[in-house]
Short mmCIF file of C-alpha atoms and ligand atoms in Angstrom, two decimals:
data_model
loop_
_atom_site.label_atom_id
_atom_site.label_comp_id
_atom_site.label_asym_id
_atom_site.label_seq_id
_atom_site.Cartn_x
_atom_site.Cartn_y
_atom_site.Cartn_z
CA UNK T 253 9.64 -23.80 12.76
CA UNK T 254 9.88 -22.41 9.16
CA UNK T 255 13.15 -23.91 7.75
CA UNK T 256 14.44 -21.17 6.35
CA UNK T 257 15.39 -19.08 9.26
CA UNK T 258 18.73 -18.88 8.97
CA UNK T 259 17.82 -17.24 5.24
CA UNK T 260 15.70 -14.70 6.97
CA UNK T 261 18.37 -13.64 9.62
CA UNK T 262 20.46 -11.14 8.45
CA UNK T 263 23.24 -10.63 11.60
CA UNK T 264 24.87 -7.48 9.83
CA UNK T 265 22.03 -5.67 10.01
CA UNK T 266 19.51 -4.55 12.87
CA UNK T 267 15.80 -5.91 12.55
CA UNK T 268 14.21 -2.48 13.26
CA UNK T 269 12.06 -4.57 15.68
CA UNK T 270 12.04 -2.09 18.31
CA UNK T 271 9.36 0.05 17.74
CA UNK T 272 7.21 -2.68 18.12
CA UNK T 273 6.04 -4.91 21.15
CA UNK T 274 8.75 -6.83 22.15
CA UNK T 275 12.53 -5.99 23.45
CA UNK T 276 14.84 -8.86 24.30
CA UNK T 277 12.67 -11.59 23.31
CA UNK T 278 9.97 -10.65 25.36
CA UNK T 279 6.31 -8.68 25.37
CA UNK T 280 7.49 -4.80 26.49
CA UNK T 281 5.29 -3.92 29.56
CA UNK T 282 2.18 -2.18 28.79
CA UNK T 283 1.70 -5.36 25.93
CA UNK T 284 -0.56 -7.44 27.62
CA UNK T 285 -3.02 -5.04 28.94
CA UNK T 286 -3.06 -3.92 25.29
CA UNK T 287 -3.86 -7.02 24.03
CA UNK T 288 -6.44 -8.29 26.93
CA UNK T 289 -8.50 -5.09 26.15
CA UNK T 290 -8.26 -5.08 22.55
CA UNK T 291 -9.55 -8.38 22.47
CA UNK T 292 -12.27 -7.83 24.95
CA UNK T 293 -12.98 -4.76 22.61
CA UNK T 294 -13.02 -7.13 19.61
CA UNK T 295 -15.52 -9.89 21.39
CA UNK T 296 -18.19 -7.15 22.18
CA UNK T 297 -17.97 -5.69 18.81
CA UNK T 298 -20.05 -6.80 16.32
CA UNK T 299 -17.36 -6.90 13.77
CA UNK T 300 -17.87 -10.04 10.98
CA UNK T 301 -14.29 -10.08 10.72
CA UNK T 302 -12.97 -13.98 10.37
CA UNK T 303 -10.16 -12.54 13.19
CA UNK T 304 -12.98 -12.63 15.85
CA UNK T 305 -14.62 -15.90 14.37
CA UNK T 306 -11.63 -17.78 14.99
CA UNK T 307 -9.83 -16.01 18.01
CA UNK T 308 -11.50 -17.84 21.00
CA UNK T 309 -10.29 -17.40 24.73
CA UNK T 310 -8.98 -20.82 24.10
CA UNK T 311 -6.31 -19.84 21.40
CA UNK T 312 -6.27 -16.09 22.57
CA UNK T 313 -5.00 -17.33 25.81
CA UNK T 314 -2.36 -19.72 24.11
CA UNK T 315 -0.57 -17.92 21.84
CA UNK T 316 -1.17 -14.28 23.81
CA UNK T 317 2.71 -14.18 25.50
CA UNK T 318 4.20 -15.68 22.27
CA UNK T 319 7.00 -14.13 20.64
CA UNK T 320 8.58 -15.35 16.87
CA UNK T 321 12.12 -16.08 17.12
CA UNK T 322 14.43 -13.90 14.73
CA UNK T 323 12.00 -10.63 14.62
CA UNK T 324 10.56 -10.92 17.89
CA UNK T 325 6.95 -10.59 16.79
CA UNK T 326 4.39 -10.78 19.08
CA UNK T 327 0.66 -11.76 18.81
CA UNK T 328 -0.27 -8.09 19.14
CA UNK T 329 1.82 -7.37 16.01
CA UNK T 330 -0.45 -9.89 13.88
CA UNK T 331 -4.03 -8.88 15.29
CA UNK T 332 -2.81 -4.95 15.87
CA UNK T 333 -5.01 -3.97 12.62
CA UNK T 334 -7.86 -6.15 13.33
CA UNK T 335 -8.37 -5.02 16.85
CA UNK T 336 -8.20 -1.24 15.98
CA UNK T 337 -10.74 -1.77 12.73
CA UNK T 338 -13.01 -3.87 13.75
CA UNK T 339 -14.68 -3.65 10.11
CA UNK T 340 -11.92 -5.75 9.16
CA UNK T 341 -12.73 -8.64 6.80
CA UNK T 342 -9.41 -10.66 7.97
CA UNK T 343 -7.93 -8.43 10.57
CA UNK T 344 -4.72 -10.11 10.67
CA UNK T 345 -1.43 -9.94 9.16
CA UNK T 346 1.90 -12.12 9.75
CA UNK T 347 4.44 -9.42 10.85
CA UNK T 348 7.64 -11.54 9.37
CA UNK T 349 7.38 -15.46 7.64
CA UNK T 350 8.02 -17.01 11.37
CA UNK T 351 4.47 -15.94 12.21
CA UNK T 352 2.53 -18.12 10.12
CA UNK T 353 4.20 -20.93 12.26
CA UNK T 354 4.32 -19.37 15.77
CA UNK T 355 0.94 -18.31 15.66
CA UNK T 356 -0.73 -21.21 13.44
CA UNK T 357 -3.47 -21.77 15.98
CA UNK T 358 -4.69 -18.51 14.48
CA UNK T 359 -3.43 -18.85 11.14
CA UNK T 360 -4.15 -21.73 10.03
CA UNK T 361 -8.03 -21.50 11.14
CA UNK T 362 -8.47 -18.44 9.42
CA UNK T 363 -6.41 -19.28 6.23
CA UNK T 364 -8.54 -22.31 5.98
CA UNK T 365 -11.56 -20.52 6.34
CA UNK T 366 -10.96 -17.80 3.33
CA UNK T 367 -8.76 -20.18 1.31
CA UNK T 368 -12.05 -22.30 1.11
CA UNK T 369 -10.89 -25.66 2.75
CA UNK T 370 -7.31 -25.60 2.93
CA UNK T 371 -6.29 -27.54 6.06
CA UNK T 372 -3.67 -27.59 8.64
CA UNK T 373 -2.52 -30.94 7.19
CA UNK T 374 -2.76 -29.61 3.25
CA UNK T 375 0.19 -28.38 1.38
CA UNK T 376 0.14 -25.90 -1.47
CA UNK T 377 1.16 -27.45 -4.79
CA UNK T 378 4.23 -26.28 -6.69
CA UNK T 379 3.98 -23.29 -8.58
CA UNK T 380 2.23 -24.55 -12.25
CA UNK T 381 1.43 -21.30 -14.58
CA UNK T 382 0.03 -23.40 -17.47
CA UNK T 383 -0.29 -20.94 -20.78
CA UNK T 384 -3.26 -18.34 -20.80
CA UNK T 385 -3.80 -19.61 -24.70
CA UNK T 386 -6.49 -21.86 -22.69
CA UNK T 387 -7.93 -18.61 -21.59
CA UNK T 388 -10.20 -16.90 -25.05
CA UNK T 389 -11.20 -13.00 -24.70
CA UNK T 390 -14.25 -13.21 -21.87
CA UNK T 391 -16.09 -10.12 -24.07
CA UNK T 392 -14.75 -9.84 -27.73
CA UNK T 393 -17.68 -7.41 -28.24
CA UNK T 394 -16.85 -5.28 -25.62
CA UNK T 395 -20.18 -5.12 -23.84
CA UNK T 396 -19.31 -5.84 -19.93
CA UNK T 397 -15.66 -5.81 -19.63
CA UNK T 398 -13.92 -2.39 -18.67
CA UNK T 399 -10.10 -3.98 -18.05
CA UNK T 400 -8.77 -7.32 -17.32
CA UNK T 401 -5.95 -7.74 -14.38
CA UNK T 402 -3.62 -10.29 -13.00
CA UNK T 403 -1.53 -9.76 -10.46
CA UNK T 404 0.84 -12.16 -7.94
CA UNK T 405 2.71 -11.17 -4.97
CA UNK T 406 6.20 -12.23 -3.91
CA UNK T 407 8.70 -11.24 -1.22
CA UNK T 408 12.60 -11.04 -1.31
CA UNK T 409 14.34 -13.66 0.79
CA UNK T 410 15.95 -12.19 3.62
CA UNK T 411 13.96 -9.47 4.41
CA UNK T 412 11.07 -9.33 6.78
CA UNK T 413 7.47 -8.18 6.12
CA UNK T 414 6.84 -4.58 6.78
CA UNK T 415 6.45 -4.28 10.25
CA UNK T 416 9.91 -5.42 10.74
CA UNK T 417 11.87 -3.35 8.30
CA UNK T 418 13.70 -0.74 9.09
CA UNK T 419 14.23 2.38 6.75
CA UNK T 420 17.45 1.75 5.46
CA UNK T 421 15.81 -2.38 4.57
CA UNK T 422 13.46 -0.44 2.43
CA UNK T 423 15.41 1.13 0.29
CA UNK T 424 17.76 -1.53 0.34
CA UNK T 425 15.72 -3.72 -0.71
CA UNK T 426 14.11 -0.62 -3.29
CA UNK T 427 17.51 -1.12 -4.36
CA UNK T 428 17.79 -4.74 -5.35
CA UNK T 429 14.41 -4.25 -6.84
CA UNK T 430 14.57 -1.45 -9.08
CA UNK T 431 18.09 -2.88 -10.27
CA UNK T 432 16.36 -5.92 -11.21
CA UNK T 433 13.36 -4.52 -13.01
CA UNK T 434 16.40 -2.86 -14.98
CA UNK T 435 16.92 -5.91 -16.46
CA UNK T 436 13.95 -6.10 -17.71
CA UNK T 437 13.81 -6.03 -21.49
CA UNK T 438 11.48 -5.97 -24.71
CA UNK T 439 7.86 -5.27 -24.01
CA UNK T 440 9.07 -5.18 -20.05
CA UNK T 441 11.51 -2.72 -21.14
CA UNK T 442 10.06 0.93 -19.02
CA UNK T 443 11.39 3.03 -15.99
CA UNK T 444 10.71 3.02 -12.09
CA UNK T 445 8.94 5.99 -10.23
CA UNK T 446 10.18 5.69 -6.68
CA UNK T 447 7.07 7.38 -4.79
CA UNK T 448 9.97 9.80 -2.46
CA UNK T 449 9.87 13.09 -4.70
CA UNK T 450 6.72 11.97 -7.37
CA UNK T 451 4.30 14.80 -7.99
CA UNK T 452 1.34 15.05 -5.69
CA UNK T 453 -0.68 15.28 -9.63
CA UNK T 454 1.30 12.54 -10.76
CA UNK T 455 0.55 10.44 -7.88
CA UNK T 456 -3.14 11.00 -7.86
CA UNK T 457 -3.48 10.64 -11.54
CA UNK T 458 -2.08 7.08 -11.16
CA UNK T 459 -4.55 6.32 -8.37
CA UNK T 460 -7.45 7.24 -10.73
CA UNK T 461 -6.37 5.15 -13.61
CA UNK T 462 -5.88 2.36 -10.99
CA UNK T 463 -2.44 1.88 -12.03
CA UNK T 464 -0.89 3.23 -8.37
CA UNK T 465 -1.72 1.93 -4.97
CA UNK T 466 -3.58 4.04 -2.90
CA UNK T 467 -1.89 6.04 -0.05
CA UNK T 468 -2.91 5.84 3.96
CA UNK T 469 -4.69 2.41 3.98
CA UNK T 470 -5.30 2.49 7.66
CA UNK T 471 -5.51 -1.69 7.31
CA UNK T 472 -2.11 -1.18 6.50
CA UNK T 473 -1.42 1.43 8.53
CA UNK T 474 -2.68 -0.01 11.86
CA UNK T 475 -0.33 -3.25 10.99
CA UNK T 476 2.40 -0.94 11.35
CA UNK T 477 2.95 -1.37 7.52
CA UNK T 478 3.40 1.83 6.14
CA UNK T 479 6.39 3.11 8.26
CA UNK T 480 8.76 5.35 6.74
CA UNK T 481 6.56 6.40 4.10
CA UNK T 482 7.10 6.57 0.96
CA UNK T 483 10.79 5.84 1.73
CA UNK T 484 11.53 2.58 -0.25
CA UNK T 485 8.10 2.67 -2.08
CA UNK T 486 7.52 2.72 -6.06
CA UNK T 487 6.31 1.74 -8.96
CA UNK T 488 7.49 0.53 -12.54
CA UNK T 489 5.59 1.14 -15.85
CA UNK T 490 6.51 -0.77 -19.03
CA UNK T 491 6.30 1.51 -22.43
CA UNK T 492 2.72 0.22 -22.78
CA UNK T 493 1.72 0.58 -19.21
CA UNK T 494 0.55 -2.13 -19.44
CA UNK T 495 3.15 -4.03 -16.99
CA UNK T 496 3.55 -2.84 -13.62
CA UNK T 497 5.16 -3.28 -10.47
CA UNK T 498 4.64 -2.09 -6.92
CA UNK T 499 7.70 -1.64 -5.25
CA UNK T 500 7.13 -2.38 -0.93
CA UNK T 501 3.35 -1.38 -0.59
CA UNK T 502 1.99 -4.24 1.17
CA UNK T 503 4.50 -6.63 0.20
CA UNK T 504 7.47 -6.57 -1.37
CA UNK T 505 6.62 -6.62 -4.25
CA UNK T 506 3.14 -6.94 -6.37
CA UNK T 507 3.74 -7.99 -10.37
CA UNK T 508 0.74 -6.56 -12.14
CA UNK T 509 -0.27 -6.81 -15.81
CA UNK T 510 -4.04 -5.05 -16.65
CA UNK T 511 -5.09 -3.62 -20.05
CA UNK T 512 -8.56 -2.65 -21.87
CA UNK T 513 -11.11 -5.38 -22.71
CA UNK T 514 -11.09 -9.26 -21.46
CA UNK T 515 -8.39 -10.66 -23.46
CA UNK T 516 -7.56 -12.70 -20.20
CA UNK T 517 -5.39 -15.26 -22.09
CA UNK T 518 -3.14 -12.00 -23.22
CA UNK T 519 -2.93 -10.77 -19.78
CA UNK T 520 -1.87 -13.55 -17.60
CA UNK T 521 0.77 -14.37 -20.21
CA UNK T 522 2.47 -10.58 -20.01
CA UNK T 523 2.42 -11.66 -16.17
CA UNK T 524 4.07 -15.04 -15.90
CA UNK T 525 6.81 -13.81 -18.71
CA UNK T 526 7.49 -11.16 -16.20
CA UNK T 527 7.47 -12.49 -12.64
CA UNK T 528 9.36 -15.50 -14.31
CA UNK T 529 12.51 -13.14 -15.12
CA UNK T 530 12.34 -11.18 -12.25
CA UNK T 531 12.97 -14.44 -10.24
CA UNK T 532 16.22 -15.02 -12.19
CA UNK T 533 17.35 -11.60 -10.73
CA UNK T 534 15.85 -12.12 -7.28
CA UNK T 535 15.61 -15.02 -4.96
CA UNK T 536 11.66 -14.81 -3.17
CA UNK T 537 10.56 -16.59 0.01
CA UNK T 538 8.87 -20.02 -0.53
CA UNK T 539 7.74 -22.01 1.89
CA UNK T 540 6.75 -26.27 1.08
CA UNK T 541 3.32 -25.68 2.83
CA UNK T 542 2.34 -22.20 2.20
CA UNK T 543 3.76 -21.57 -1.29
CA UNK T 544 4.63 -18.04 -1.62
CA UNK T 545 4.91 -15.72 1.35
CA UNK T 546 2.87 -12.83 1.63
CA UNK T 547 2.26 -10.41 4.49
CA UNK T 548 -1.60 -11.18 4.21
CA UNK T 549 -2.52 -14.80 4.63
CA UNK T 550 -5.17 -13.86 1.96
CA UNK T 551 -2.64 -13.75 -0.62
CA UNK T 552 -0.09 -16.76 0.75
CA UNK T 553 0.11 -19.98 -1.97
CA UNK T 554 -0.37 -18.25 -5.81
CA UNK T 555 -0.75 -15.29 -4.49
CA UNK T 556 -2.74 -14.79 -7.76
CA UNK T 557 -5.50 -12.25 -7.96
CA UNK T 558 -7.16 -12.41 -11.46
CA UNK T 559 -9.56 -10.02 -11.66
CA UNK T 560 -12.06 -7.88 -14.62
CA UNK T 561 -13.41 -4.59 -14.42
CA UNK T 562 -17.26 -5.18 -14.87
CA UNK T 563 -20.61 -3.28 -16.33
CA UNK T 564 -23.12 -5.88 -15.09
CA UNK T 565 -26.39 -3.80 -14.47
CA UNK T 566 -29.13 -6.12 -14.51
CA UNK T 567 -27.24 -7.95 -11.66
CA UNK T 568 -26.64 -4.89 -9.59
CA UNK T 569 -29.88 -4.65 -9.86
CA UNK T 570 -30.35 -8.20 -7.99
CA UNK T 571 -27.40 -7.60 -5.55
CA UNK T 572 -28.66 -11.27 -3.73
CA UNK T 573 -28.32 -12.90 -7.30
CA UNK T 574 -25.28 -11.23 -8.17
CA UNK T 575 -23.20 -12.14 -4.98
CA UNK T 576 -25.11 -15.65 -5.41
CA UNK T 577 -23.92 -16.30 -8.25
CA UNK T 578 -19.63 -15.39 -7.34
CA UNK T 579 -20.05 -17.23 -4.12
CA UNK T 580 -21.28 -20.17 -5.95
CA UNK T 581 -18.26 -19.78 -8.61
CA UNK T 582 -15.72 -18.70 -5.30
CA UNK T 583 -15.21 -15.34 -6.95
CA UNK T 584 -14.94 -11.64 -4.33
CA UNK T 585 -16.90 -8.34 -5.41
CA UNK T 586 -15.30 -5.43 -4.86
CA UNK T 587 -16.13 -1.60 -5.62
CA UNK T 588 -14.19 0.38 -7.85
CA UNK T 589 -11.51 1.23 -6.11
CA UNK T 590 -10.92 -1.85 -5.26
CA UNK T 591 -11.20 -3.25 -1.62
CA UNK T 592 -13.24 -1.47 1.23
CA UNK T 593 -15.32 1.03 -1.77
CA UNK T 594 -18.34 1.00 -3.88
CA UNK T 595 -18.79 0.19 -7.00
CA UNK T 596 -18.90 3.38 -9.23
CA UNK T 597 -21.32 3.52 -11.91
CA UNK T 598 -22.31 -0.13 -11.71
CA UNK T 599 -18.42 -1.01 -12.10
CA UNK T 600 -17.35 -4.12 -10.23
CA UNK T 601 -14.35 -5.24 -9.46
CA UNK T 602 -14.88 -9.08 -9.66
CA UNK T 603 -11.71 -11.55 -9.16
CA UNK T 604 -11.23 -15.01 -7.87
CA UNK T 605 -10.99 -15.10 -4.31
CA UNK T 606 -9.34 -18.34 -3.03
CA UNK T 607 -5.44 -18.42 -3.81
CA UNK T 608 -4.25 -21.21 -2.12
CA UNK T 609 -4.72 -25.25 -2.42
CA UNK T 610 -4.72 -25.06 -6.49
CA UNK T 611 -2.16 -23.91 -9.12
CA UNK T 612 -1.66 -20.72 -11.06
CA UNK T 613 -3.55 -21.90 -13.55
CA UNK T 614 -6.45 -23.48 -11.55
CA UNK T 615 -6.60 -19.84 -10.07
CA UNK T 616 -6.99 -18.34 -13.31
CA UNK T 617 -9.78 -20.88 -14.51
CA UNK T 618 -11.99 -20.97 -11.63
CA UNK T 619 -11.93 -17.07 -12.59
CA UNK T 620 -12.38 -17.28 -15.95
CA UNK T 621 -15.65 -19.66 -15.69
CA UNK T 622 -17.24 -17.72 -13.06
CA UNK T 623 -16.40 -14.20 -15.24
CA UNK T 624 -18.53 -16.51 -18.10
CA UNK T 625 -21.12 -17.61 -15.50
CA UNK T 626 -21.49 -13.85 -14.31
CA UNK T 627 -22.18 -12.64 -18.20
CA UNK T 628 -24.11 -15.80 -18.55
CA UNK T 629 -26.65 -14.69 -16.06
CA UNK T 630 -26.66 -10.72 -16.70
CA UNK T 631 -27.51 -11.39 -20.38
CA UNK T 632 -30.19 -13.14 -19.65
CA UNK T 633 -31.68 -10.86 -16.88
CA UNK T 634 -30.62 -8.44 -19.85
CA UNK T 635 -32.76 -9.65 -22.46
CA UNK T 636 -35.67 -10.53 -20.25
CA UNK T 637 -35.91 -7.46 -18.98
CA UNK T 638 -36.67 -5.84 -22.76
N1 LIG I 726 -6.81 -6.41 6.60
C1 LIG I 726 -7.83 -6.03 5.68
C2 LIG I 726 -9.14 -6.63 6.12
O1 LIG I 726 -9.12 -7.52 6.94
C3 LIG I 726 -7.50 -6.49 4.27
C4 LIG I 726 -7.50 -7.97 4.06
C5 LIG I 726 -7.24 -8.48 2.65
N2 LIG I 726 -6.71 -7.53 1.75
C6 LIG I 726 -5.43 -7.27 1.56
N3 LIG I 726 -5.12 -6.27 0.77
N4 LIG I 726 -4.50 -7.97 2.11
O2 LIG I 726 -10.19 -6.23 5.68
#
């Protein structure tokens, strides 16, 4: 069991829990049926998703009546958003931090799968930043690079993941947040938007410029995640917008810094400088093995995401070569829009995929030389092609 229960258990409060599967410890009726169909649903599907590669009768049938201690998750609550979309590329999520232990026969298969190797038996190392000075501008002349991200994840001790929390957790937790990020000073120094009351314009405008998360993710959705909408949900700007975070989306909370051009180096500073002080304000959940805790067991470990905005049209134009090429470096291609879109006018979003097993830093290097490897290659399909 994770050793930190007692952190996570919060007697004065209830856990919200009861919406969900379980009452009293135990799978509500109706549960199992759910589950035994969903799954036979799942098998028959033709869905990719690493949920159905790794969820054999064997396990299925193992961890199926299971229920985590403190929040009473059960195995329906992980696999919930998996089973209804079966275009899922994960499909599961860990409904509160007891999950990734309860239900490690699943877990840990699938975490080792995306996380490129990382076994049962491996621990994540301790957290190791490094400086981004190592890191020089990936396009000084401005030819491929649109805007340069980094972002990391963390969650607040004591609170559950989303599926658990109840309304007034969210905006207690909203709360503890936005109080913190009021602390924040010099080129942090900006104001939080809670999402309850924003401006249907505002709110969209944000989405375009890829500064806002986007609303109704039925991922999220289906994982019970986006109860109580928007209560508890926000965002924070510096003066430069060029600092952001995202107050209980998916997690807790998702530190963001992103400007114009590939001064990498520049970014991933602004970020460390900022999680840093926020976790003199906040205490987040660590775990020895699993680094830090994420709803998604994509994002457990760094949770870094370090990612570039990309023009690469000679490679778009060799799709094989292109996703060739970020396999080879362990990169992930996205649209646009980010996750589940297109790209939009040959725009990629191109970031390193693995986030556990390796530092910060490593993170942000195995990005950085497969951003070089990607420009490598499309400027010399480029100039061929004249
Ligand atoms: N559950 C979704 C899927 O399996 C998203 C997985 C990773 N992305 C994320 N935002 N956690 O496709």
């Amino acid at each position: 069991m994770l050793s930190l229960r007692k952190v996570w258990l919060r007697p004065h409060l209830p856990t919200g829990a009861w919406h969900r599967s379980c009452s009293g410890g135990k799978l509500k009726p109706g549960v199992m049926a759910q589950l035994i169909t969903g799954y036979k649903n799942l098998i028959v599907s033709d869905s990719k998703s690493l949920l159905k590669k790794h969820l054999t009768q064997e396990i299925f049938d193992k961890l199926k009546s299971k229920v985590t201690p403190t929040f009473h998750s059960s195995l329906l609550d992980c696999i919930q958003s998996g089973l209804c979309n079966v275009d899922s590329g994960v499909g599961i999520y860990a409904p509160d931090p007891e999950a990734y232990t309860v239900f490690a026969d699943l877990f840990d298969p699938i975490i080792e799968d995306y996380h490129r190797g990382f076994k049962k038996t491996d621990k994540h190392p301790e957290p190791c930043f490094g400086s981004g000075k190592d890191f020089e501008n990936l396009d000084p002349r401005n030819e491929f690079i649109v805007s340069t991200r980094v972002r990391c994840g963390r969650s607040v001790q004591c609170f559950p993941f989303n599926p658990c929390m109840t309304e007034f957790e969210y905006c207690e937790l909203e709360g503890m947040i936005s109080n913190a990020l009021g602390c924040l000073r010099g080129q942090y120094s900006g104001s939080y938007m809670p999402l309850a009351g924003m401006q249907k314009e505002t709110q969209e405008e944000l989405i375009n410029q890829h500064f806002l998360f986007k609303e109704g993710d039925r991922f999220l959705q289906a994982a019970n995640a986006s109860r109580f909408w928007p209560a508890g949900r926000g965002i924070y700007f510096n003066c430069d917008k060029n600092f952001l975070v995202w107050v209980n989306e998916e997690d807790h909370i998702r530190v963001i810094s992103m400007e114009k051009g590939g001064d990498l180096g520049k970014v991933y500073d602004r970020m460390i400088g900022g999680v840093e002080t926020l976790g003199k304000f906040l205490q987040f959940s660590h775990d020895k093995r699993l680094g830090f805790l994420t709803f998604c067991p994509t994002n457990l470990g760094t949770t870094i995401r370090a990612s570039v905005h990309i023009k690469l049209p000679s490679l778009a134009a060799d799709k094989a070569k292109l996703e060739a090429i970020a396999s080879e470096h362990k990169l992930q291609v996205r649209g646009t829009r980010g996750e589940h879109t297109e790209a939009e006018g040959g725009i990629y979003d191109i970031s390193n995929k693995r986030r556990m097993g390796l530092t910060e830093y490593e993170a942000v290097r195995e990005m950085y030389e497969g951003i070089k490897a990607l420009i490598e290659a499309e400027r010399k399909l480029g100039s061929a092609r004249k």
